[in-house]
Structure formats: C-alpha cells, structure tokens
PDB file of C-alpha atoms and ligand atoms in Angstrom:
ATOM      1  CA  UNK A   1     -10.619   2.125 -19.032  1.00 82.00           C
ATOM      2  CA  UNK A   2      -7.030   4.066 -18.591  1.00 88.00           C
ATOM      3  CA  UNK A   3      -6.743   4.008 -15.468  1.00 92.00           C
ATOM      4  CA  UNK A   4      -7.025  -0.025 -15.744  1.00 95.00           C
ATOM      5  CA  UNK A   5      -4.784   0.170 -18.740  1.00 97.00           C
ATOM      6  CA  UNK A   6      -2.168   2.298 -16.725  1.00 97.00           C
ATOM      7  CA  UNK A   7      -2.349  -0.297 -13.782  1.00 98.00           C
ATOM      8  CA  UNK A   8      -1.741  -3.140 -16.128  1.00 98.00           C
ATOM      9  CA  UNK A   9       1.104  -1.378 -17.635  1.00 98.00           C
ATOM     10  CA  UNK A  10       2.904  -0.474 -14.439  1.00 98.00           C
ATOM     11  CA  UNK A  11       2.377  -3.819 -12.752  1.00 98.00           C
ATOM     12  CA  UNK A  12       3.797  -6.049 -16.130  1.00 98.00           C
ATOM     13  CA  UNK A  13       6.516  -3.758 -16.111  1.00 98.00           C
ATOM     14  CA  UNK A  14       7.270  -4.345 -12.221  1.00 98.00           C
ATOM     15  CA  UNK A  15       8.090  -7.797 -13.246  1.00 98.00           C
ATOM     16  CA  UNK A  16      11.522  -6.760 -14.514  1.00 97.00           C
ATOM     17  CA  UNK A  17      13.004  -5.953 -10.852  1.00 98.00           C
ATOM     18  CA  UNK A  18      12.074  -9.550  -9.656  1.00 98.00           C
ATOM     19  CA  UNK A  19      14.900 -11.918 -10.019  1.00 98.00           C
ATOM     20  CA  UNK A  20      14.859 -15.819  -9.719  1.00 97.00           C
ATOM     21  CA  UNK A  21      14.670 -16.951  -5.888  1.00 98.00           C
ATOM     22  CA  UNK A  22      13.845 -13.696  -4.903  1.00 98.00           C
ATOM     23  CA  UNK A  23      11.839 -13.167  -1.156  1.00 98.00           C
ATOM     24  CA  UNK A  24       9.203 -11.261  -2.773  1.00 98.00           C
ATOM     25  CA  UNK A  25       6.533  -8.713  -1.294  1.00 99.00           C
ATOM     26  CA  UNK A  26       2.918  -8.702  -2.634  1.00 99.00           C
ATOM     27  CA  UNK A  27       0.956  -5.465  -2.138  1.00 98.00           C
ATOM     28  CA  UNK A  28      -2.866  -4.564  -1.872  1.00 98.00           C
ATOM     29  CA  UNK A  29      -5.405  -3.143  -4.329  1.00 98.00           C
ATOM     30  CA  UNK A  30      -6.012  -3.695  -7.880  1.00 98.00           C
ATOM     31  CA  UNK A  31      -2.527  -2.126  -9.321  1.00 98.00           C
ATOM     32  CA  UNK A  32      -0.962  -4.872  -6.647  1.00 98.00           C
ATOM     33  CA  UNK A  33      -3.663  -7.563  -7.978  1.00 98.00           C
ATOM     34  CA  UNK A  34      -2.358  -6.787 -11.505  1.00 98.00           C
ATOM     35  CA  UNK A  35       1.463  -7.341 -10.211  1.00 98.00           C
ATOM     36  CA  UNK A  36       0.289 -10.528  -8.644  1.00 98.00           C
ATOM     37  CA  UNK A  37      -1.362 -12.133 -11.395  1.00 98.00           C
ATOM     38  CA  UNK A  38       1.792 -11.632 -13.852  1.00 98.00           C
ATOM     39  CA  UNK A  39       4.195 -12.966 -11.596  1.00 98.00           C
ATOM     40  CA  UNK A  40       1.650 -15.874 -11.472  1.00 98.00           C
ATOM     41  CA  UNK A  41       2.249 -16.150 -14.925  1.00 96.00           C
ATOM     42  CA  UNK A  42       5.640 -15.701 -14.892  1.00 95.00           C
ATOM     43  CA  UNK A  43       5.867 -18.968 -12.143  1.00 96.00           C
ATOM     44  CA  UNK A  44       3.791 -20.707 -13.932  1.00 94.00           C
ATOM     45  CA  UNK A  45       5.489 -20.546 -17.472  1.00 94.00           C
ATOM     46  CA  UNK A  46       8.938 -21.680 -15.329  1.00 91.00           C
ATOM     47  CA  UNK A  47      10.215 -18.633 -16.353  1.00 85.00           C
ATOM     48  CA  UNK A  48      11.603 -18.297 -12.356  1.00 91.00           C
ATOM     49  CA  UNK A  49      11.300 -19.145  -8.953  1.00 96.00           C
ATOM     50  CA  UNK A  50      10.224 -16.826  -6.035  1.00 98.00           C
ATOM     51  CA  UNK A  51       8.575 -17.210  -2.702  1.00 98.00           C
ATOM     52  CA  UNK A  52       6.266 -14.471  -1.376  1.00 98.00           C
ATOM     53  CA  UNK A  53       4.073 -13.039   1.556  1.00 99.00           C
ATOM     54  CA  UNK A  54       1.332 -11.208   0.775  1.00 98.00           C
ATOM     55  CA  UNK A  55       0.085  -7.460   2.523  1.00 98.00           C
ATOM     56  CA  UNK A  56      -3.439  -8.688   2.963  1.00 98.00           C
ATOM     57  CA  UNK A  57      -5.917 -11.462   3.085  1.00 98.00           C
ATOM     58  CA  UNK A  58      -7.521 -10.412  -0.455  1.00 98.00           C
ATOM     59  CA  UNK A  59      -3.863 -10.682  -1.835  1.00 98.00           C
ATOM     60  CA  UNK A  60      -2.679 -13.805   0.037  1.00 98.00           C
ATOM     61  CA  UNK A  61      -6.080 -15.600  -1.822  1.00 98.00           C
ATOM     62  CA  UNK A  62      -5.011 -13.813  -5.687  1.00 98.00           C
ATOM     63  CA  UNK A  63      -1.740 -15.539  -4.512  1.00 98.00           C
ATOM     64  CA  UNK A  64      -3.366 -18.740  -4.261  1.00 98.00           C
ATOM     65  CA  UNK A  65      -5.266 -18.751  -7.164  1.00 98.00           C
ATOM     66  CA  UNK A  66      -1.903 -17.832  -9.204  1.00 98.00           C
ATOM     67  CA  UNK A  67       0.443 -20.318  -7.870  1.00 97.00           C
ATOM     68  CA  UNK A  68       2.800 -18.130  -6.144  1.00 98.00           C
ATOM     69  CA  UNK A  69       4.466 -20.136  -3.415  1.00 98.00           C
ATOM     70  CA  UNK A  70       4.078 -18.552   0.312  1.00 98.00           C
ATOM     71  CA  UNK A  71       6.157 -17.783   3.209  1.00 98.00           C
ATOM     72  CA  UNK A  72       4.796 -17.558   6.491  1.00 98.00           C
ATOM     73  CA  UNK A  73       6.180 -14.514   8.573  1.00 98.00           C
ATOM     74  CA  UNK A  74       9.271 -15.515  10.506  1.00 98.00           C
ATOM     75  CA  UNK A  75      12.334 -13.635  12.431  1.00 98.00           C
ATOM     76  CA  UNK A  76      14.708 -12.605  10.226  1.00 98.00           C
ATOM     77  CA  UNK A  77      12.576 -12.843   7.385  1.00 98.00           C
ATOM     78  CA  UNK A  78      13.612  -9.931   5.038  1.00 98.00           C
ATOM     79  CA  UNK A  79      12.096  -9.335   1.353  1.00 98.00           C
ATOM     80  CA  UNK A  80      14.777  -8.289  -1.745  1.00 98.00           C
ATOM     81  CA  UNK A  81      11.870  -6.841  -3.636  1.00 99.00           C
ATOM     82  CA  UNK A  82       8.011  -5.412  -2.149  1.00 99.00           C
ATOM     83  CA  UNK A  83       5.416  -4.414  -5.279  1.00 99.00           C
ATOM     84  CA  UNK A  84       2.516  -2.443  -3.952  1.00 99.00           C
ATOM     85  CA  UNK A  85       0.523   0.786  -4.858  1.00 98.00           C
ATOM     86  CA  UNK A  86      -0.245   4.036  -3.515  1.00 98.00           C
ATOM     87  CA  UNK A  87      -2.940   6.224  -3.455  1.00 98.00           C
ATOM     88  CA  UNK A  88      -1.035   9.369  -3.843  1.00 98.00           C
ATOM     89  CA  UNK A  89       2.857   9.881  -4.360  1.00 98.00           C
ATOM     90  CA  UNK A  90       4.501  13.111  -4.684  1.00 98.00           C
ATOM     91  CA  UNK A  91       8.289  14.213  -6.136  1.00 97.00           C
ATOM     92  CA  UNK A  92      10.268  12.913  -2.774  1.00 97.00           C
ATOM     93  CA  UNK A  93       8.314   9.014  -3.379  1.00 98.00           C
ATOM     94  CA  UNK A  94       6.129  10.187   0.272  1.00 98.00           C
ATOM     95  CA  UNK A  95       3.174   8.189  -0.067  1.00 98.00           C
ATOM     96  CA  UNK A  96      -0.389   8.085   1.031  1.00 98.00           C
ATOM     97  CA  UNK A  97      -1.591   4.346   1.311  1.00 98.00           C
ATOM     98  CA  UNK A  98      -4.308   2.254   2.782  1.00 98.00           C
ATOM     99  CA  UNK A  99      -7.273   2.819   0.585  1.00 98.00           C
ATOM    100  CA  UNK A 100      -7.707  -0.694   0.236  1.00 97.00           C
ATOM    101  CA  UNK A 101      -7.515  -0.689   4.096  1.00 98.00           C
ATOM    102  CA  UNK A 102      -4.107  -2.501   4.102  1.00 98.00           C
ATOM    103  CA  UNK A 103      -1.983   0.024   5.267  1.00 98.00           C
ATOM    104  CA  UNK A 104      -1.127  -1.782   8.911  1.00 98.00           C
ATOM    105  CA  UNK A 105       0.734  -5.202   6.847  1.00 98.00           C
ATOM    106  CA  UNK A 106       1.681  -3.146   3.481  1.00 98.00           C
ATOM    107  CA  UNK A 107       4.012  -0.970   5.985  1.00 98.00           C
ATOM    108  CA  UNK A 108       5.259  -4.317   7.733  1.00 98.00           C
ATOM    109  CA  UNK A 109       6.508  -5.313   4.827  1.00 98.00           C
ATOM    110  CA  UNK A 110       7.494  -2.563   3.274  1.00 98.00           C
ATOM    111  CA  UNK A 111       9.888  -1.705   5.962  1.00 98.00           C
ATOM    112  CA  UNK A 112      11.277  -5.785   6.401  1.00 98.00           C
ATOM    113  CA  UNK A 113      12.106  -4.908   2.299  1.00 98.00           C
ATOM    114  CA  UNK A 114      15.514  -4.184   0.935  1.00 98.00           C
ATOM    115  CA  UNK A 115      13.621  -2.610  -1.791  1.00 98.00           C
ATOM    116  CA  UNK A 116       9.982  -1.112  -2.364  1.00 98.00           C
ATOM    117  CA  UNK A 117       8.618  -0.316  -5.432  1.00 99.00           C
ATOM    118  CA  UNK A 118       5.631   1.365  -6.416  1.00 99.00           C
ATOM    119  CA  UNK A 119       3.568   0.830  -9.288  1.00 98.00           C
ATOM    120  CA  UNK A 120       0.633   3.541  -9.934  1.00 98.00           C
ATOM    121  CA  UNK A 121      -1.448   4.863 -12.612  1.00 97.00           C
ATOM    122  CA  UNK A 122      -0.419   8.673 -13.277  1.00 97.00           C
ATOM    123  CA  UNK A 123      -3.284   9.871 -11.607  1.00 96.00           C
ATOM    124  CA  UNK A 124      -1.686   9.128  -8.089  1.00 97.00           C
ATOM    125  CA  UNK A 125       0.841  11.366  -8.982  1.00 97.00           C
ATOM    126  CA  UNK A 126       0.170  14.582  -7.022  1.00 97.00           C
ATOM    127  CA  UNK A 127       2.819  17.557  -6.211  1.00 97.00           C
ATOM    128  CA  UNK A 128       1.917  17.787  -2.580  1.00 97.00           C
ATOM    129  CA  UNK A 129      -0.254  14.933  -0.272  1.00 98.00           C
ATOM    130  CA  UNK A 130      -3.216  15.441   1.580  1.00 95.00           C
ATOM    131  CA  UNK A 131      -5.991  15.483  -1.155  1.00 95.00           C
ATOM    132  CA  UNK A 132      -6.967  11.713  -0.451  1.00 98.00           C
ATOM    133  CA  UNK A 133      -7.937  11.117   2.851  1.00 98.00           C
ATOM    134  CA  UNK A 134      -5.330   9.684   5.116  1.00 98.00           C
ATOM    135  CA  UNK A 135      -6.340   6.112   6.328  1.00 98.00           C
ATOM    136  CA  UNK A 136      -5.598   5.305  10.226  1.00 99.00           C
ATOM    137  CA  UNK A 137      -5.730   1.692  11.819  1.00 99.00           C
ATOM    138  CA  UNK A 138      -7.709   1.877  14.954  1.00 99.00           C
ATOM    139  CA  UNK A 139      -7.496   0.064  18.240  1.00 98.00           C
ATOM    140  CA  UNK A 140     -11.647   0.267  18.619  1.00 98.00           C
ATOM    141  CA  UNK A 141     -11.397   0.864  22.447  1.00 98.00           C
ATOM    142  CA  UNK A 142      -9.647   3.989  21.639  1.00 98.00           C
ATOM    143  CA  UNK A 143     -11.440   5.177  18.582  1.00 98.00           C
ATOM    144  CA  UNK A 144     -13.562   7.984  20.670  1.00 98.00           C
ATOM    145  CA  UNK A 145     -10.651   8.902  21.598  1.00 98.00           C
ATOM    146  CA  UNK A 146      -8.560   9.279  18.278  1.00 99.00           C
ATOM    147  CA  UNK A 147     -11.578  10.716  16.690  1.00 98.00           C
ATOM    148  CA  UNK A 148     -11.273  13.903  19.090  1.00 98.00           C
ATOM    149  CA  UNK A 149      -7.352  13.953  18.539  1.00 98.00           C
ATOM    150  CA  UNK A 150      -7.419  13.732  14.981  1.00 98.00           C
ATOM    151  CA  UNK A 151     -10.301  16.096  14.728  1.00 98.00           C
ATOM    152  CA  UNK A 152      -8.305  18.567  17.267  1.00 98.00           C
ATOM    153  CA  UNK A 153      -5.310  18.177  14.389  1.00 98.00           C
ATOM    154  CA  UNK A 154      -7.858  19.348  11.621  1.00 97.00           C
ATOM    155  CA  UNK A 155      -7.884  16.241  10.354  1.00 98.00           C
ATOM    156  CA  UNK A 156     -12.080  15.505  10.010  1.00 98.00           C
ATOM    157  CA  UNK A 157     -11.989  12.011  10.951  1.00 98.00           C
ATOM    158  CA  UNK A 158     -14.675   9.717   9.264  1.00 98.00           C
ATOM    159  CA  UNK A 159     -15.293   6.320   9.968  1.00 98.00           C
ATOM    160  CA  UNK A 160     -15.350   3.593   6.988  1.00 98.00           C
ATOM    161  CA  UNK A 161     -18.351   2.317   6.872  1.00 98.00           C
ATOM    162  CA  UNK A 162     -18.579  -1.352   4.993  1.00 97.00           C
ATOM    163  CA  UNK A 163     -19.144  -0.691   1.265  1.00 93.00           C
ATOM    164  CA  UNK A 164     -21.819  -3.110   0.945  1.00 94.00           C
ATOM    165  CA  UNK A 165     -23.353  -2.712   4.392  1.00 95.00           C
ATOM    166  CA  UNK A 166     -23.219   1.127   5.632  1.00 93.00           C
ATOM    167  CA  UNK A 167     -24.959   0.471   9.039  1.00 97.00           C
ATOM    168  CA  UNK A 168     -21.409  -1.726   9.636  1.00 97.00           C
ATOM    169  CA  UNK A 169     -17.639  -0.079   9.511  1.00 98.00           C
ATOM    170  CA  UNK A 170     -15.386  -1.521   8.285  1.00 98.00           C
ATOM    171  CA  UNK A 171     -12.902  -3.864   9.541  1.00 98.00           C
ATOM    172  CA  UNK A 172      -9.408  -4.272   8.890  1.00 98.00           C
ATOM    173  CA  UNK A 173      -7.294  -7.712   8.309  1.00 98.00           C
ATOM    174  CA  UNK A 174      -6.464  -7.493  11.862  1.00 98.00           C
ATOM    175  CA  UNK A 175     -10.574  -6.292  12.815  1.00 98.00           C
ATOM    176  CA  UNK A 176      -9.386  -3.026  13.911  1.00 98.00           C
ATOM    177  CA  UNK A 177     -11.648   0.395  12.655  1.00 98.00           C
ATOM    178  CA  UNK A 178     -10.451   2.495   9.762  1.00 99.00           C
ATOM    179  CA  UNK A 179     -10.845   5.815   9.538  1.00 99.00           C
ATOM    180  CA  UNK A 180     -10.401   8.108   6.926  1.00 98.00           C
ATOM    181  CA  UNK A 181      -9.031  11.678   7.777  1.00 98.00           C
ATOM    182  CA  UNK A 182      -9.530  14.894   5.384  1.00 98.00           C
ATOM    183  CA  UNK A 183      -6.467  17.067   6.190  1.00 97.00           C
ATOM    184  CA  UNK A 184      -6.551  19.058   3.092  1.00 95.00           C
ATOM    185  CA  UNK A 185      -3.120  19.965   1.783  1.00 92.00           C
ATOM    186  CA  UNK A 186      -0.120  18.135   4.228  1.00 96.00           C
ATOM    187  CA  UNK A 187       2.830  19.957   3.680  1.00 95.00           C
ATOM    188  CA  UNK A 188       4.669  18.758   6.259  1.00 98.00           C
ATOM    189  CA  UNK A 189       3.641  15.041   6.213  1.00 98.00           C
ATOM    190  CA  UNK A 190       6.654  14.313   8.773  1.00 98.00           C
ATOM    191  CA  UNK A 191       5.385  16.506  11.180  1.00 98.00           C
ATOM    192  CA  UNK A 192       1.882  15.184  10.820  1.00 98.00           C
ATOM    193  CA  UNK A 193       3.115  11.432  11.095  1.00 98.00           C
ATOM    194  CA  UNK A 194       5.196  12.112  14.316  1.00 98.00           C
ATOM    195  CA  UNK A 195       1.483  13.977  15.252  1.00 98.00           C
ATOM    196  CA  UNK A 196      -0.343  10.830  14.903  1.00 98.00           C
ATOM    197  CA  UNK A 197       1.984   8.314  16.207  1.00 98.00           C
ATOM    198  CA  UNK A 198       1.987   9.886  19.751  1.00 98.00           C
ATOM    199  CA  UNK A 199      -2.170   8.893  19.841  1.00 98.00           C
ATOM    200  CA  UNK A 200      -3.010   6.043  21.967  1.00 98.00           C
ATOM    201  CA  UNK A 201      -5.109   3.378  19.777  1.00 98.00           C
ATOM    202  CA  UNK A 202      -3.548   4.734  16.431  1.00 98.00           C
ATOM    203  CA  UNK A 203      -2.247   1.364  15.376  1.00 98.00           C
ATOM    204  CA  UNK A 204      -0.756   2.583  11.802  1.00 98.00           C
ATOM    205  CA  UNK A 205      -1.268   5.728   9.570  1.00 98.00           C
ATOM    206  CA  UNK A 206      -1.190   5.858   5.830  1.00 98.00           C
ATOM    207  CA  UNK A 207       1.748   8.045   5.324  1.00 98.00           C
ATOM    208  CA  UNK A 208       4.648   6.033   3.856  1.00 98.00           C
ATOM    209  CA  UNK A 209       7.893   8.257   4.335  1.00 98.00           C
ATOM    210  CA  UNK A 210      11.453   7.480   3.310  1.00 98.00           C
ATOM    211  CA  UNK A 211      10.255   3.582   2.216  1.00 98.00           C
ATOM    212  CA  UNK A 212      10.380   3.548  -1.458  1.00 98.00           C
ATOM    213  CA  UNK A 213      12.898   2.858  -3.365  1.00 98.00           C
ATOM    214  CA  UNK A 214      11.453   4.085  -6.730  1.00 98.00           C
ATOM    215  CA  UNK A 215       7.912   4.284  -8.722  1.00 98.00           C
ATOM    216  CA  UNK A 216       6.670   3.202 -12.051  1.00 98.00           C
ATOM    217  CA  UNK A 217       4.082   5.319 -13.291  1.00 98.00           C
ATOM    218  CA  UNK A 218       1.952   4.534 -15.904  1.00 98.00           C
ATOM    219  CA  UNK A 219       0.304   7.509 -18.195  1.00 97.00           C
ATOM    220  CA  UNK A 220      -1.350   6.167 -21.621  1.00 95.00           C
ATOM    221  CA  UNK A 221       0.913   3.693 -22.918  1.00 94.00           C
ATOM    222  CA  UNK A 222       3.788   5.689 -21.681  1.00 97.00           C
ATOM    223  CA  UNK A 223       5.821   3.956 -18.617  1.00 97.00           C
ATOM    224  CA  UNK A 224       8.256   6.632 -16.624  1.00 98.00           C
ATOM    225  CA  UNK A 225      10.431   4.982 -13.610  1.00 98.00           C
ATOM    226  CA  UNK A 226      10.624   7.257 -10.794  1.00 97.00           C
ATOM    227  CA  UNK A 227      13.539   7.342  -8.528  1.00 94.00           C
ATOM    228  CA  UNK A 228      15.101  10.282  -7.130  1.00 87.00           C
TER     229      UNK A 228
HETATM  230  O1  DER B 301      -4.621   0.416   0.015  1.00 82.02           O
HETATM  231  C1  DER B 301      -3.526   0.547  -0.530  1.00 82.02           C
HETATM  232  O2  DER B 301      -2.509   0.977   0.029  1.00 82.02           O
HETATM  233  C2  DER B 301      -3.449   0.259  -2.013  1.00 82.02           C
HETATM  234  O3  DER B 301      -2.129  -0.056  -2.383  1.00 82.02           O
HETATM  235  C3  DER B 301      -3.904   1.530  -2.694  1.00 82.02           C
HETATM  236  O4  DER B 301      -3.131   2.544  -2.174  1.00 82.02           O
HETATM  237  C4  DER B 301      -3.758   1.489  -4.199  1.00 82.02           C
HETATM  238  O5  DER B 301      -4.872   0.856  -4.669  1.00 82.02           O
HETATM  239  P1  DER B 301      -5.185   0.793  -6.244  1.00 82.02           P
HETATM  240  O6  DER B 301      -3.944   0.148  -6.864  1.00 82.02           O
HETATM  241  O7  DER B 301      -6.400  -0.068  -6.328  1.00 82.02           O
HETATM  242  O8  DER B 301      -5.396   2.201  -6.729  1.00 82.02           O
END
C-alpha cells in the first residue's frame, strides 16, 4: 500500500543521520519497525557500529531479531540520534504520539536525545493537532479519577480496550491503562499539556512539544525533510 511505501521510504532515508558509534534511539510502531530493520541491515553488512535502546518491548524484540546491539538505561546515558514516528505533526514539529501505546518510554528518550527525528508517512501531516485522539498513560488507581478531569476538559476520554480481547484494556509496557481522549481541534496544545500534567495518575500524555529536531515525510516516492 502507500502508506507502507511512504513508511519504508522515510525510515531508509532516516539511516543517513546515524553515524558510526552513535548512542542511538529506537522508536515504536511500524514507521519505527521499518527504521529498525534497516539499521539491522546496515550492522549487519559492517557498514557501522551503533548501540541502541529501544522505546518499547515490541521494539526492543525487532531489535533482537536484527542484531542491533543494546544498552541498558543508565545515569548519564544520553542518545546523539532518537528515530521514532508520530501520529500527527503539524508546521512547528508539535506532535501527537502514543498510538502504539508507547508514548510513556518514546518521551524518555526522546528528551535524554541530542537529536529527535521523525519519520512519517504524509498523511500524519496535519495543519493543526487534535484530530487523532490524544493517548494518556494511566496510574489505574486514579483512572476514575482522570476520566472525570479529562472529560471536565472536553476531552471524551475512552479507555483502550485490548485489540484482540475487548472485554480487557489495554496495558501499557509499564501495565498502566491507556486512554484515548477526543479533544477535537487543540489549538493551544501547550495550554492543554500544562492542563493534563497537573492530574494526579496522568503518568504521560501524547503531546510531544519542542522535542524534535526535524521530520522526514514521505508522500509517493517523494521524500521532504522538515525542519523549521
Ligand atoms: O505510538 C507511537 O507513538 C508511534 O510512533 C505512532 O505514533 C506511529 O505509528 P506508525 O508509524 O505505525 O504510524
């Protein structure tokens, strides 16, 4: 499909910014899965040497199974160069993440990064957020809680239910609940993150502001580098 075609396109050409013996950051979702699987290659030919840690349990296993060598988190441990994805970016690189339910180690890493870089498929591209639902990390003692204090923002909280099991929710790398949150247009995502962070239980939001560095987007066979 495009989209997969886009993804591919945008992850090979992330391989460019990673330099030999670079502290690298591996993202989450399948643009992030595409960016792991070429630097695999990349390892694996000899073509350079990297070490990485990876945003999720899903990508610490791709890691694995390409032969990227790991790095256990440590103090002090800092990353030249973080590859992940983004459900929705708009002019000023503010991003939505944490579709793939990541969102709590992606923005870990991304801030312990001297440089993030996004790779997307053009249809992430989107002149103002707040069309995809923003993803929260939730402390489950507290989710009653944030569900009233979201909902009390406008924000229409819903639970994420287990894709393959809808009686279960879902459960994050850390087993905390995730829940989805349909603000409708956020023009002041700033605002809205300072909004969330004061809520008990809220462990992490999905709004990634000021972070990264640049984006390559992907639209047909086209490849545009972002970076205002
Ligand atoms: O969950 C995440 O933050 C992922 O990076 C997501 O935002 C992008 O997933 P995709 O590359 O599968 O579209």
């Amino acid at each position: 499909t495009q989209p997969e075609q886009e993804k591919k396109l945008a992850a090979r050409t992330a391989l460019r910014w990673v330099r030999n013996g670079m502290l690298v950051g591996l993202g989450s979702g399948s643009t992030a899965a595409f960016f792991i699987a070429a630097l695999g290659e990349f390892i694996r030919r000899g073509d350079l040497q990297v070490q990485a840690t990876a945003t999720s349990l899903a990508s610490e296993t791709l890691a694995r199974q390409a032969g990227i060598p790991l790095v256990e988190p440590r103090r002090g441990l800092r990353f030249d160069l973080t590859v992940d994805g983004a459900d929705e970016l708009d002019a000023h690189l503010r991003l939505v993440k944490g579709g793939g339910g990541a969102l709590l180690r992606e923005k870990v890493l991304a801030t312990a990064s001297d440089y993030l870089l996004i790779v997307a498929d053009s249809s992430k591209v989107v002149p103002q957020l707040g069309r995809f639902p923003l993803p929260l990390e939730v402390v489950p003692f507290a989710l009653p809680w944030v569900l009233d204090a979201v909902a009390a923002l406008g924000g229409a909280p819903v639970l994420r239910l287990m894709k393959n099991d809808p009686t279960e929710a879902a459960r994050s790398d850390q087993n905390n609940f995730l829940v989805d949150c349909h603000f409708g247009a956020v023009p002041d995502p700033e605002q809205l993150a300072f909004r969330l962070q004061v809520i008990p239980g809220i462990v992490e939001h999905g709004l990634f502001l000021g972070l990264a560095q640049a984006a390559i987007i992907a639209h047909e066979t086209e490849v545009f580098v972002h970076q205002p």
